[in-house]
Coordinates of C-alpha atoms and ligand atoms in Angstrom, one line a residue:
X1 CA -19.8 25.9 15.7
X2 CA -17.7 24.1 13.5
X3 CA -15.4 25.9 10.9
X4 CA -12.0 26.3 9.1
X5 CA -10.1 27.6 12.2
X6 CA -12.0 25.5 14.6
X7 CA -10.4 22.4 13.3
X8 CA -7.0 24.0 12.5
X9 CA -6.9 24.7 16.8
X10 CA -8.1 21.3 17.2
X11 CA -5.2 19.9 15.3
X12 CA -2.9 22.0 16.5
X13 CA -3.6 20.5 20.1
X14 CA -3.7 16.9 19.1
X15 CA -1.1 16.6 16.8
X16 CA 1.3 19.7 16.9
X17 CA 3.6 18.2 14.3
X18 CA 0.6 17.9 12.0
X19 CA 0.3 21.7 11.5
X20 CA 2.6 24.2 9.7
X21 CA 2.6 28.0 9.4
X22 CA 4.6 30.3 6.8
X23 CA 4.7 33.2 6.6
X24 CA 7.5 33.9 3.9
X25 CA 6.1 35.5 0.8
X26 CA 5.0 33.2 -1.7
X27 CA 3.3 33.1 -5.5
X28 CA 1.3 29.6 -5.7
X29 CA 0.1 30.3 -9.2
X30 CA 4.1 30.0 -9.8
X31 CA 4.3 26.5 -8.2
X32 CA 5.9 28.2 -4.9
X33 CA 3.7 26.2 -2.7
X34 CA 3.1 23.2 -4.3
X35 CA 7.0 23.1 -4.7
X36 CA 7.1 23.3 -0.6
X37 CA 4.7 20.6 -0.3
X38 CA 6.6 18.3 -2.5
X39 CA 9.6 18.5 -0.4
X40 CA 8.0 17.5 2.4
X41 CA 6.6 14.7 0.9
X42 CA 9.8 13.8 -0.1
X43 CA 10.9 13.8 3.0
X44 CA 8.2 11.4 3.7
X45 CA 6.1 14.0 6.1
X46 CA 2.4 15.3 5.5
X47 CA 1.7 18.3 7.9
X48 CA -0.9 20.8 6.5
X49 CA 1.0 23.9 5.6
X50 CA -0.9 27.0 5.7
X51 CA 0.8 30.0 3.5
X52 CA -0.2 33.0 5.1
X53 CA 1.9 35.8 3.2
X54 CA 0.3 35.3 -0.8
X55 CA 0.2 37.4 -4.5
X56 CA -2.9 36.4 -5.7
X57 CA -3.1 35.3 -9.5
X58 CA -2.6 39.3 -10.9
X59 CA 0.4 39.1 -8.5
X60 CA -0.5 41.7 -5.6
X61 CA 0.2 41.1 -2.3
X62 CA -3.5 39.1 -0.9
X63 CA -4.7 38.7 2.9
X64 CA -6.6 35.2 1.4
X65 CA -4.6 32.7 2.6
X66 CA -4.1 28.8 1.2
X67 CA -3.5 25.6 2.5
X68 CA -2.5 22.0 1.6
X69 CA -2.7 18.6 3.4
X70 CA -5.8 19.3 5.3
X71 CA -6.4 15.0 4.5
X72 CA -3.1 13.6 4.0
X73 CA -3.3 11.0 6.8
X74 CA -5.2 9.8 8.9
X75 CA -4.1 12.1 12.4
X76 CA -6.2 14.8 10.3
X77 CA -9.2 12.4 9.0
X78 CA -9.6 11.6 13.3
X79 CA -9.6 15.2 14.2
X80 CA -12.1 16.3 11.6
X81 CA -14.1 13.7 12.6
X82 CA -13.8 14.0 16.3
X83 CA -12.2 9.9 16.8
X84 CA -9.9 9.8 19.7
X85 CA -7.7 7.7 18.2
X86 CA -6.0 7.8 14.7
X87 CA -7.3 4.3 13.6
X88 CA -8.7 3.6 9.6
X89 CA -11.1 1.3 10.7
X90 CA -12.2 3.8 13.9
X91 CA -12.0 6.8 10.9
X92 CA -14.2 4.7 8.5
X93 CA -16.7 3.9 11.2
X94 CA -17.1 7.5 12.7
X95 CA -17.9 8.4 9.0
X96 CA -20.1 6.0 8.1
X97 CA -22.3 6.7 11.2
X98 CA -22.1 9.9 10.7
X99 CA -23.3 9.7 7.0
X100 CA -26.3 7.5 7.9
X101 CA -27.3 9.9 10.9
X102 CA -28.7 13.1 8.8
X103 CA -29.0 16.4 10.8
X104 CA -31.5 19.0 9.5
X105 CA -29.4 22.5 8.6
X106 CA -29.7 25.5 10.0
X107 CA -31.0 28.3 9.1
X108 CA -29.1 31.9 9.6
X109 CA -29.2 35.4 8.1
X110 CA -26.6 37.5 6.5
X111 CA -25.0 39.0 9.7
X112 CA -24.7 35.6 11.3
X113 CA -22.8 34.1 8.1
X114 CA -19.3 34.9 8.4
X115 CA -18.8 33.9 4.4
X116 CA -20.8 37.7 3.9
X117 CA -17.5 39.6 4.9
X118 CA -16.6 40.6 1.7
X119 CA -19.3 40.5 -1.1
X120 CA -18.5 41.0 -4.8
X121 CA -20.8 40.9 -7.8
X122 CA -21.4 40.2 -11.9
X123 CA -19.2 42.9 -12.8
X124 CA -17.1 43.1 -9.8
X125 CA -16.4 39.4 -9.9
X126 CA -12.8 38.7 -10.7
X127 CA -10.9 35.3 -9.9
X128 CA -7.6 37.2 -10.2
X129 CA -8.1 38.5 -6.5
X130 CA -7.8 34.7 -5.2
X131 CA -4.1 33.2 -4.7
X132 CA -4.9 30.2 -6.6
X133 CA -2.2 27.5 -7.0
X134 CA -0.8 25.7 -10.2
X135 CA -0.2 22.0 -8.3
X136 CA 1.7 20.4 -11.1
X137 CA 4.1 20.9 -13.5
X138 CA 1.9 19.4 -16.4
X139 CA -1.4 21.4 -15.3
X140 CA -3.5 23.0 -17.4
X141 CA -4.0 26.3 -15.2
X142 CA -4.4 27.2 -12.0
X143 CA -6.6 24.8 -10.0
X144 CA -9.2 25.2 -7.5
X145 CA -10.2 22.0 -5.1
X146 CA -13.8 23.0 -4.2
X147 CA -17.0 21.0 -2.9
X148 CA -19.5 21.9 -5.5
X149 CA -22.9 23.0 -4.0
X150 CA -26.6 22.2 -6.4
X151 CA -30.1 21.8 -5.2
X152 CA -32.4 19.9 -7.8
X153 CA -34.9 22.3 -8.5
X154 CA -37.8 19.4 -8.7
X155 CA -36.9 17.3 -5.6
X156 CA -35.1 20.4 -3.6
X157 CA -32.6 18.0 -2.9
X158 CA -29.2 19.3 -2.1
X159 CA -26.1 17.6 -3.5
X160 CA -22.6 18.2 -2.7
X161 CA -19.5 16.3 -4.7
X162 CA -15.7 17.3 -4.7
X163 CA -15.0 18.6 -8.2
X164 CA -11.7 19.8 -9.8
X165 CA -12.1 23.4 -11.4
X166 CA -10.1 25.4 -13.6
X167 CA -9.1 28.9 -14.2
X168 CA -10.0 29.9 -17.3
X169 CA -10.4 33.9 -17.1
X170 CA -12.0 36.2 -14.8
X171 CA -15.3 35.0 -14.2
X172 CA -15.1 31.2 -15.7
X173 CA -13.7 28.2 -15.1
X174 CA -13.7 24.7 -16.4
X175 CA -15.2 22.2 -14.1
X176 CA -14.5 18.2 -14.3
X177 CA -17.7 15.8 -14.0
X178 CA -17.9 12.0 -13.9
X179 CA -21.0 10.9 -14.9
X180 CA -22.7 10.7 -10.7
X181 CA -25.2 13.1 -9.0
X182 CA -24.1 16.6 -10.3
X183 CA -23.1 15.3 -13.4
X184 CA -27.0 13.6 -13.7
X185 CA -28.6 17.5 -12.4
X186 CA -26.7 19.0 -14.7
X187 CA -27.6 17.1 -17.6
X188 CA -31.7 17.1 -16.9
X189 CA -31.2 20.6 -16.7
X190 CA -29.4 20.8 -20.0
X191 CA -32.0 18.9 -21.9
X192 CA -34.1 21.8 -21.1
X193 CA -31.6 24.3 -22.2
X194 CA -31.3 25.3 -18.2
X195 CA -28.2 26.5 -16.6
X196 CA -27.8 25.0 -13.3
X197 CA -27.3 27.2 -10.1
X198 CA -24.0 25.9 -8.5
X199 CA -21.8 27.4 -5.5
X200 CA -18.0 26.7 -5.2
X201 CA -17.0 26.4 -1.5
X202 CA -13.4 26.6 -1.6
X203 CA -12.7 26.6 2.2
X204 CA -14.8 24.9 5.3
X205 CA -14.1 22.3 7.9
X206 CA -12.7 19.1 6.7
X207 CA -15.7 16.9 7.6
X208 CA -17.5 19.0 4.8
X209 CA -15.3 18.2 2.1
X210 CA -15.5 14.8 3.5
X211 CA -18.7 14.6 2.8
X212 CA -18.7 15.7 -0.1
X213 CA -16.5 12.9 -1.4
X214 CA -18.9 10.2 -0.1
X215 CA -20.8 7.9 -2.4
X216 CA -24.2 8.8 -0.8
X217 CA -27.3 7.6 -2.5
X218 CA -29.5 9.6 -4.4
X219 CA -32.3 9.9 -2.2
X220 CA -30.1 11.8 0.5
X221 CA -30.1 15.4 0.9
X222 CA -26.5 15.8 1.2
X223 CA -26.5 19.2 2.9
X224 CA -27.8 17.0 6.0
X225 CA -25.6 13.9 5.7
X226 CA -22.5 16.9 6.1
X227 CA -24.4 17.6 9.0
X228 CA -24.5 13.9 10.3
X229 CA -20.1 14.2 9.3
X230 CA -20.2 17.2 11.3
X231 CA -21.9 16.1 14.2
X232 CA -23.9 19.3 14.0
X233 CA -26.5 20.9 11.5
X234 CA -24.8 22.9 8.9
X235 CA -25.2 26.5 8.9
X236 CA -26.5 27.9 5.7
X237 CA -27.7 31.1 4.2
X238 CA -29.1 32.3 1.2
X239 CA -26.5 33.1 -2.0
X240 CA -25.8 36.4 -3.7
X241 CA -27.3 35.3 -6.9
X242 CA -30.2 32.9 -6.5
X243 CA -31.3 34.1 -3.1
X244 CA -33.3 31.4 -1.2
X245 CA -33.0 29.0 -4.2
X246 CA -29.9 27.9 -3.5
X247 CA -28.6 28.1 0.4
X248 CA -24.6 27.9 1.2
X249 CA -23.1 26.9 3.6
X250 CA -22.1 30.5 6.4
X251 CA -19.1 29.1 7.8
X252 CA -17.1 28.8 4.7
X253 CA -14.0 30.5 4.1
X254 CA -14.8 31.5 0.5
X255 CA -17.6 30.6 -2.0
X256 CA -17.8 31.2 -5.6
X257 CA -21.5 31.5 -7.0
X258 CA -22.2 30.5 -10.4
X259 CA -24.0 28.8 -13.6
X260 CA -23.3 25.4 -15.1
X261 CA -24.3 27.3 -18.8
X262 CA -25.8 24.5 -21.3
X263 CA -24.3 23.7 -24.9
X264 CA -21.4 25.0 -23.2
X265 CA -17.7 23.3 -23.3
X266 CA -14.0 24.0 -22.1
X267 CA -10.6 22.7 -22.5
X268 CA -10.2 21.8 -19.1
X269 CA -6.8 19.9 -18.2
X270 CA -4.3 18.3 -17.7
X271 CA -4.7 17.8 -13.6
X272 CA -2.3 16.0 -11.6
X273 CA -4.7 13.2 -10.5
X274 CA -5.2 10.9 -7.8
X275 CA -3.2 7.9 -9.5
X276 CA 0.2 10.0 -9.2
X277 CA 0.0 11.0 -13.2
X278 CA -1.2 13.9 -14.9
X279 CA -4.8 13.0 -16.0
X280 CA -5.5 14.1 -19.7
X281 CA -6.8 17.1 -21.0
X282 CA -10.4 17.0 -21.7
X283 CA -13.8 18.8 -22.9
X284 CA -15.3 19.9 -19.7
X285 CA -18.3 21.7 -18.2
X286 CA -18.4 25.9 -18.4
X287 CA -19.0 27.6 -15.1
X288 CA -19.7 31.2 -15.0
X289 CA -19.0 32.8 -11.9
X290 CA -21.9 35.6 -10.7
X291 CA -21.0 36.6 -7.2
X292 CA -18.5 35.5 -4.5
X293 CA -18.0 36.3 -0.7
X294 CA -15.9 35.5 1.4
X295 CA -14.1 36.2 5.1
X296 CA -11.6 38.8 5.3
X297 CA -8.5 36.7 5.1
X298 CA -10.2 33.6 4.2
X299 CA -8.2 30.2 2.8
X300 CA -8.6 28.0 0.2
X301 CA -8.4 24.5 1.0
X302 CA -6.0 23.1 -1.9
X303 CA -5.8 19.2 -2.4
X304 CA -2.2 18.1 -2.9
X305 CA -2.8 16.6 -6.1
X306 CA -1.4 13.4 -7.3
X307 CA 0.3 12.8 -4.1
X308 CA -0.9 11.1 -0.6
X309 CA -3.2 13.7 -0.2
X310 CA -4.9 12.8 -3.2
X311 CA -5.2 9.2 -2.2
X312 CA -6.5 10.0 1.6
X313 CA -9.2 12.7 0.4
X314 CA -11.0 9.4 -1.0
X315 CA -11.2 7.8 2.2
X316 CA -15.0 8.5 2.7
X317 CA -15.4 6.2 -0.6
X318 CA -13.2 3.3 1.1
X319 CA -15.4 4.0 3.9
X320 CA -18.3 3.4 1.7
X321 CA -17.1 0.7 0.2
X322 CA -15.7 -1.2 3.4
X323 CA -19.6 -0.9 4.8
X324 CA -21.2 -2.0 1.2
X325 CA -18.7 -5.2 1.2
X326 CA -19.2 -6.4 4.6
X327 CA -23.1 -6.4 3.8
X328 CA -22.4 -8.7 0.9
X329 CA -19.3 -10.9 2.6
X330 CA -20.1 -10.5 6.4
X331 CA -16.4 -12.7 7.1
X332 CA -14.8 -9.3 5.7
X333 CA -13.1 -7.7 8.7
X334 CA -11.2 -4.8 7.4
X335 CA -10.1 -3.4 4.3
X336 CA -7.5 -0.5 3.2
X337 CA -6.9 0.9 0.1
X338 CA -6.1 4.7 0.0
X339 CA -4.1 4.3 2.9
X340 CA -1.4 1.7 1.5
X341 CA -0.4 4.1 -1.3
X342 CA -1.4 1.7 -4.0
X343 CA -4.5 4.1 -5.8
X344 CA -5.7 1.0 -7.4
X345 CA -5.3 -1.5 -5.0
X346 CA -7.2 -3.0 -2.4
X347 CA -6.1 -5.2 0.5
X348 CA -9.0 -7.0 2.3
X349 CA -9.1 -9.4 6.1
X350 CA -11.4 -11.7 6.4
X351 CA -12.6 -14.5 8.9
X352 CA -12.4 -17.0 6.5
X353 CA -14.5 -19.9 6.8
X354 CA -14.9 -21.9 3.5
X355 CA -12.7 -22.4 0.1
X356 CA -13.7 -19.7 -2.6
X357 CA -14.9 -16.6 0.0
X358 CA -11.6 -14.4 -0.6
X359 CA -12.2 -14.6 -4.6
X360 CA -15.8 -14.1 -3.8
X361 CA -15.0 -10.6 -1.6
X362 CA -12.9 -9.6 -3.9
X363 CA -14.8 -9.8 -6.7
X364 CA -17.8 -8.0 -5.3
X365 CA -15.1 -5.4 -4.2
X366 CA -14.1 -4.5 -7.5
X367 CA -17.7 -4.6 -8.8
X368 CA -18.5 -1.6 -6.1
X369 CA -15.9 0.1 -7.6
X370 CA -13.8 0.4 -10.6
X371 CA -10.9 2.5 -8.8
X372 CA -10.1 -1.6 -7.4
X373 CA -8.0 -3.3 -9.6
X374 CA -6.2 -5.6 -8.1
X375 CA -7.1 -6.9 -4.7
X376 CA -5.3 -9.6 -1.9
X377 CA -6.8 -11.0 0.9
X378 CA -5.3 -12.0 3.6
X379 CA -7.0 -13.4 7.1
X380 CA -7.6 -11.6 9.5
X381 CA -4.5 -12.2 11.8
X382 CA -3.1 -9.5 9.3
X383 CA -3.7 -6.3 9.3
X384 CA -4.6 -5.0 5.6
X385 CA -3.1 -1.2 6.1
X386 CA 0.1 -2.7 7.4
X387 CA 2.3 -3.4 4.0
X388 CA 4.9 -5.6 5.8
X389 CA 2.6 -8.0 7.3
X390 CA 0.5 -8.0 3.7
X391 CA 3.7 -8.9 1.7
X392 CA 4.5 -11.7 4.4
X393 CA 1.2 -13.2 4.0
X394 CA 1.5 -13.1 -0.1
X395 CA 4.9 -14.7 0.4
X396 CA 4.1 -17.5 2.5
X397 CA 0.5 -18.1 1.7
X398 CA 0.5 -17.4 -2.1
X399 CA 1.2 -20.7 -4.6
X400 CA 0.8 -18.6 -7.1
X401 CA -0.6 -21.3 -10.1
X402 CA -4.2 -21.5 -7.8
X403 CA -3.6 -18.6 -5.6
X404 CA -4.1 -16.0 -8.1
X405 CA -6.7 -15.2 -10.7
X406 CA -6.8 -13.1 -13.6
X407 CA -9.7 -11.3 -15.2
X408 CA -9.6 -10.4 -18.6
X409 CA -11.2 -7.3 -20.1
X410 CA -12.9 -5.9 -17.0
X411 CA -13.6 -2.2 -16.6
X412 CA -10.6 -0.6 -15.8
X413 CA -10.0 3.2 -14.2
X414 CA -10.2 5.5 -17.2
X415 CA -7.3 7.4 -15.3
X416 CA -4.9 4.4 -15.2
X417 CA -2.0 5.2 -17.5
X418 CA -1.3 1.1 -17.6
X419 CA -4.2 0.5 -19.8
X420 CA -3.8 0.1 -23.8
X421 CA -7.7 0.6 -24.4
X422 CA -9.9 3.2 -23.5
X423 CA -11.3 0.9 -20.3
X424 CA -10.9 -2.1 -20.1
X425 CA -8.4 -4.0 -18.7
X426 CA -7.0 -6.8 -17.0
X427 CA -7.7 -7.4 -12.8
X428 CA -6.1 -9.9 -10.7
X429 CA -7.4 -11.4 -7.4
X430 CA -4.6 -12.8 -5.3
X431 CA -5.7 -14.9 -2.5
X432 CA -3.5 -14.5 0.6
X433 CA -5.3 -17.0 3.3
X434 CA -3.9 -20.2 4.7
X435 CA -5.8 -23.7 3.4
X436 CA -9.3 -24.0 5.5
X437 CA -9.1 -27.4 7.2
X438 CA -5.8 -28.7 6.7
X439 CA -2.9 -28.3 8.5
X440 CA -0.5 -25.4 8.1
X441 CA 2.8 -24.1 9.5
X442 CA 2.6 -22.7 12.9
X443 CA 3.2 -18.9 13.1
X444 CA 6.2 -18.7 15.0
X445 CA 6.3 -16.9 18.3
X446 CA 6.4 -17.2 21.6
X447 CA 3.1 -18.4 23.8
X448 CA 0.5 -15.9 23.9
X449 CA -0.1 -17.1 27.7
X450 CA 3.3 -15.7 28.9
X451 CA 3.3 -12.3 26.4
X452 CA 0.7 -11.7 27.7
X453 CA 2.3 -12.3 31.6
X454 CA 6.1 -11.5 32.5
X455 CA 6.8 -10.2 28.8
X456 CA 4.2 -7.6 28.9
X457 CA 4.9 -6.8 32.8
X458 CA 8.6 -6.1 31.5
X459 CA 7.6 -4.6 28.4
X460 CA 5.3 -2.0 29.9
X461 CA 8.4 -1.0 32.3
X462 CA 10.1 0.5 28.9
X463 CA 6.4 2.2 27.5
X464 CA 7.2 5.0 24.9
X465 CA 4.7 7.8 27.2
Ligands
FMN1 C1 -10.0 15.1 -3.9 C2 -11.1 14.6 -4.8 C3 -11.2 15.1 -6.0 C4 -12.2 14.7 -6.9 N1 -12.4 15.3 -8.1 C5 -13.4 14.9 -8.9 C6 -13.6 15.5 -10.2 O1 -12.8 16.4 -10.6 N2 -14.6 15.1 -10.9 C7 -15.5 14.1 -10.5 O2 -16.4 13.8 -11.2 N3 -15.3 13.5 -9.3 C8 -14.3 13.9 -8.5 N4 -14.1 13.3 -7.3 C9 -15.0 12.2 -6.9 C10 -16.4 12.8 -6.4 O3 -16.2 13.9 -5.6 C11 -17.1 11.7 -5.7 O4 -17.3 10.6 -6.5 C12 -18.5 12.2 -5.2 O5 -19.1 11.2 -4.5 C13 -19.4 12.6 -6.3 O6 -20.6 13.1 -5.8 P1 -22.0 13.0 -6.5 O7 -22.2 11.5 -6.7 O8 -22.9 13.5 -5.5 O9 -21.9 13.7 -7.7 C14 -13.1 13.7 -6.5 C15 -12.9 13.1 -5.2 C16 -11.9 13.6 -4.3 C17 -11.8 13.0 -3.0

């Protein structure tokens, strides 16, 4: 059975660096945690941190416990996925197969649902018990990370998206939608002055949340395409508040029960966001919180946002988005985006055979998504994630008066603070690949025939392990 602590042992075998424990008293609705994470990321270093010793937000002492970094690199993204290796394209792979194999869910009652420990409701329900962190300086409260839980009432499909959520008193919070899946529920249910049942799940394994961040289509019950992530059906139980109506998930560390209420808005804002900045305040979605449960000493799974974390938690999408392209451009080899620090750029590899394919790819991979703003591609002797090998192949491939293109008034990323309108904005295609039938400079290195003989019988004398 796969949960919260099962992954956090996983990782702690496999990457022992990767995992950090503290149990110094600390208040993260006072930045104290988010403060701890920065310094490490500073320090260029991304280990989870799990604060164990907490005041929750009416500053008593708490046995909740919270953690960043659960998806700040890859070495966590293979673990929660169960890849041996921590490779992007492996990572991107595992969860695309994994998101196209749907498991059914299963079934459990209240005593098998460890998320039943602690049960409060309507009247009991108060936030202020949870040690919920203010991430950034600019933020507009304290901010919960969750993977927010609806089933359509007409299809009884079950959707699951990674939503921002903020504090706004006891039992509400303000909730940031893009118009997608929950954002499309929500609103059919609004036209006819419904509130829509949601659950919060603020802790679970990572392949959840991963799932959860996926671009899945709308046909697809998303309850079993976590499933398919997890590599086993996920375990689900009926809420507090809507009974069978609307099933969550028993492993989770904590979940928040509530209403989407119509003709309903917050201030919500400003959040730290993915692209490093604080994104703006805005008029968001009212959530009113009915019941929550939770495991004695549960955590919270906190995204670092605005910083690498940010970035990585969106690798499902590249995922996504890496499958999507090579349908379209089959020559497309690899691609990495969120993992070259760049939040709205792509780099893509491709077997090139004729003039024109890299503006072609590129083009449709900005049309998939608007997060891609600028995109090189490079062949595929370079590998896309690797920033040194990228910049060599712009230097030395790149003429730049036919080599790059610029689009004019595309649809931008409303959260990049570069643009002067609302949306749209400029893009720019640089193509990276050597001429196709015409001679070019040799790359210069030794044969491969004797690398691959004396140097690598000498080489593997000196082997790191
Ligand atoms: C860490 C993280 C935070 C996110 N926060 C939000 C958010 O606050 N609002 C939003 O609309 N999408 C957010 N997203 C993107 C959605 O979760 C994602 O697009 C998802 O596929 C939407 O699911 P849906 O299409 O089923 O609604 C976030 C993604 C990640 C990885």
């Amino acid at each position: 059975m796969k949960d919260l602590n099962s992954f956090l042992e996983e990782l702690e075998a496999a990457f022992p660096d990767e995992i950090k424990r503290t149990d110094t008293l600390v208040a993260p609705h006072k930045y104290e945690a988010s403060a701890v994470m920065e310094l490490f990321e500073r320090d260029e270093r991304h280990p989870l941190v799990l604060f164990n010793n907490l005041v929750n937000l009416k500053q008593e002492n708490t046995a909740f416990k919270l953690l960043f970094n659960a998806f700040s690199n890859i070495e966590k993204m293979a673990v929660a996925l169960g890849v041996e290796q921590p490779v992007r394209k492996l990572i991107m792979e595992k969860y695309y197969q994994g998101s196209m194999n749907p498991k059914p869910v299963v079934r459990v009652n209240h005593t098998g649902a460890p998320v039943k420990e602690l049960v409060w409701r309507e009247q009991e329900v108060e936030l202020g018990v949870l040690p919920i962190p203010r991430i950034n300086e600019m933020d507009g409260g304290p901010y919960l990370t969750p993977i927010v839980v609806t089933r359509d009432g007409d299809s009884g499909r079950y959707n699951i998206s990674w939503n921002r959520a903020m504090v706004i008193d006891r039992n509400h919070l303000g909730l940031w939608m893009s118009p997608r899946h929950l954002w499309s529920t929500f609103s059919k249910y609004e036209q006819r002055g419904e509130a829509l049942p949601i659950a919060l799940v603020l802790g679970h394994h990572p392949a959840f949340f991963m799932a959860g961040a996926g671009l899945t289509k709308i046909s697809q019950d998303e309850y079993e395409v976590a499933g398919g992530v997890l590599g086993e059906g996920l375990r689900v139980v009926e809420s507090e508040a809507f009974g069978g109506e609307l099933l969550v998930p028993a492993d989770a560390e904590i979940i928040l029960e509530g209403l989407i209420l119509p003709e309903r808005r917050s201030v919500e804002g400003p959040f730290g966001e993915f692209t490093g900045y604080s994104g703006p305040q805005r008029i968001s979605w009212l959530v009113e919180i009915k019941a929550v449960t939770a495991r004695k000493g549960g955590a919270i799974i906190s995204v670092f946002g605005a910083h690498q974390e940010n970035l990585y938690a969106h690798m499902p999408i590249q995922a996504d988005i890496f499958h999507d392209l090579k349908n379209i451009m089959p020559a497309v080899k690899d691609i990495s985006w969120v993992d070259s620090g760049g939040p709205l750029n792509m780099v893509i590899s491709m077997d090139k055979k004729t003039e024109g394919e890299p503006v072609r790819a590129a083009m449709a991979a900005m049309s998939l998504s608007n997060f891609i703003k600028h995109v090189i591609v490079v062949d595929d002797d370079i590998d896309p994630g690797n920033l040194k090998q990228v910049m060599w192949a712009w230097s030395t491939r790149v003429q730049a008066d036919k080599d790059i293109n610029i689009i004019k008034r595309t649809q931008g990323q409303v959260l990049d603070p570069s643009l002067s309108e609302e949306i749209a904005g400029s893009a720019m295609i640089i193509n990276a690949t050597v001429p196709v039938g015409q001679p070019y400079a040799m790359k210069a290195q030794p044969p491969e025939s004797v690398i691959n003989s004396i140097g690598k019988e000498i080489f593997d004398q000196f082997k790191k392990y």
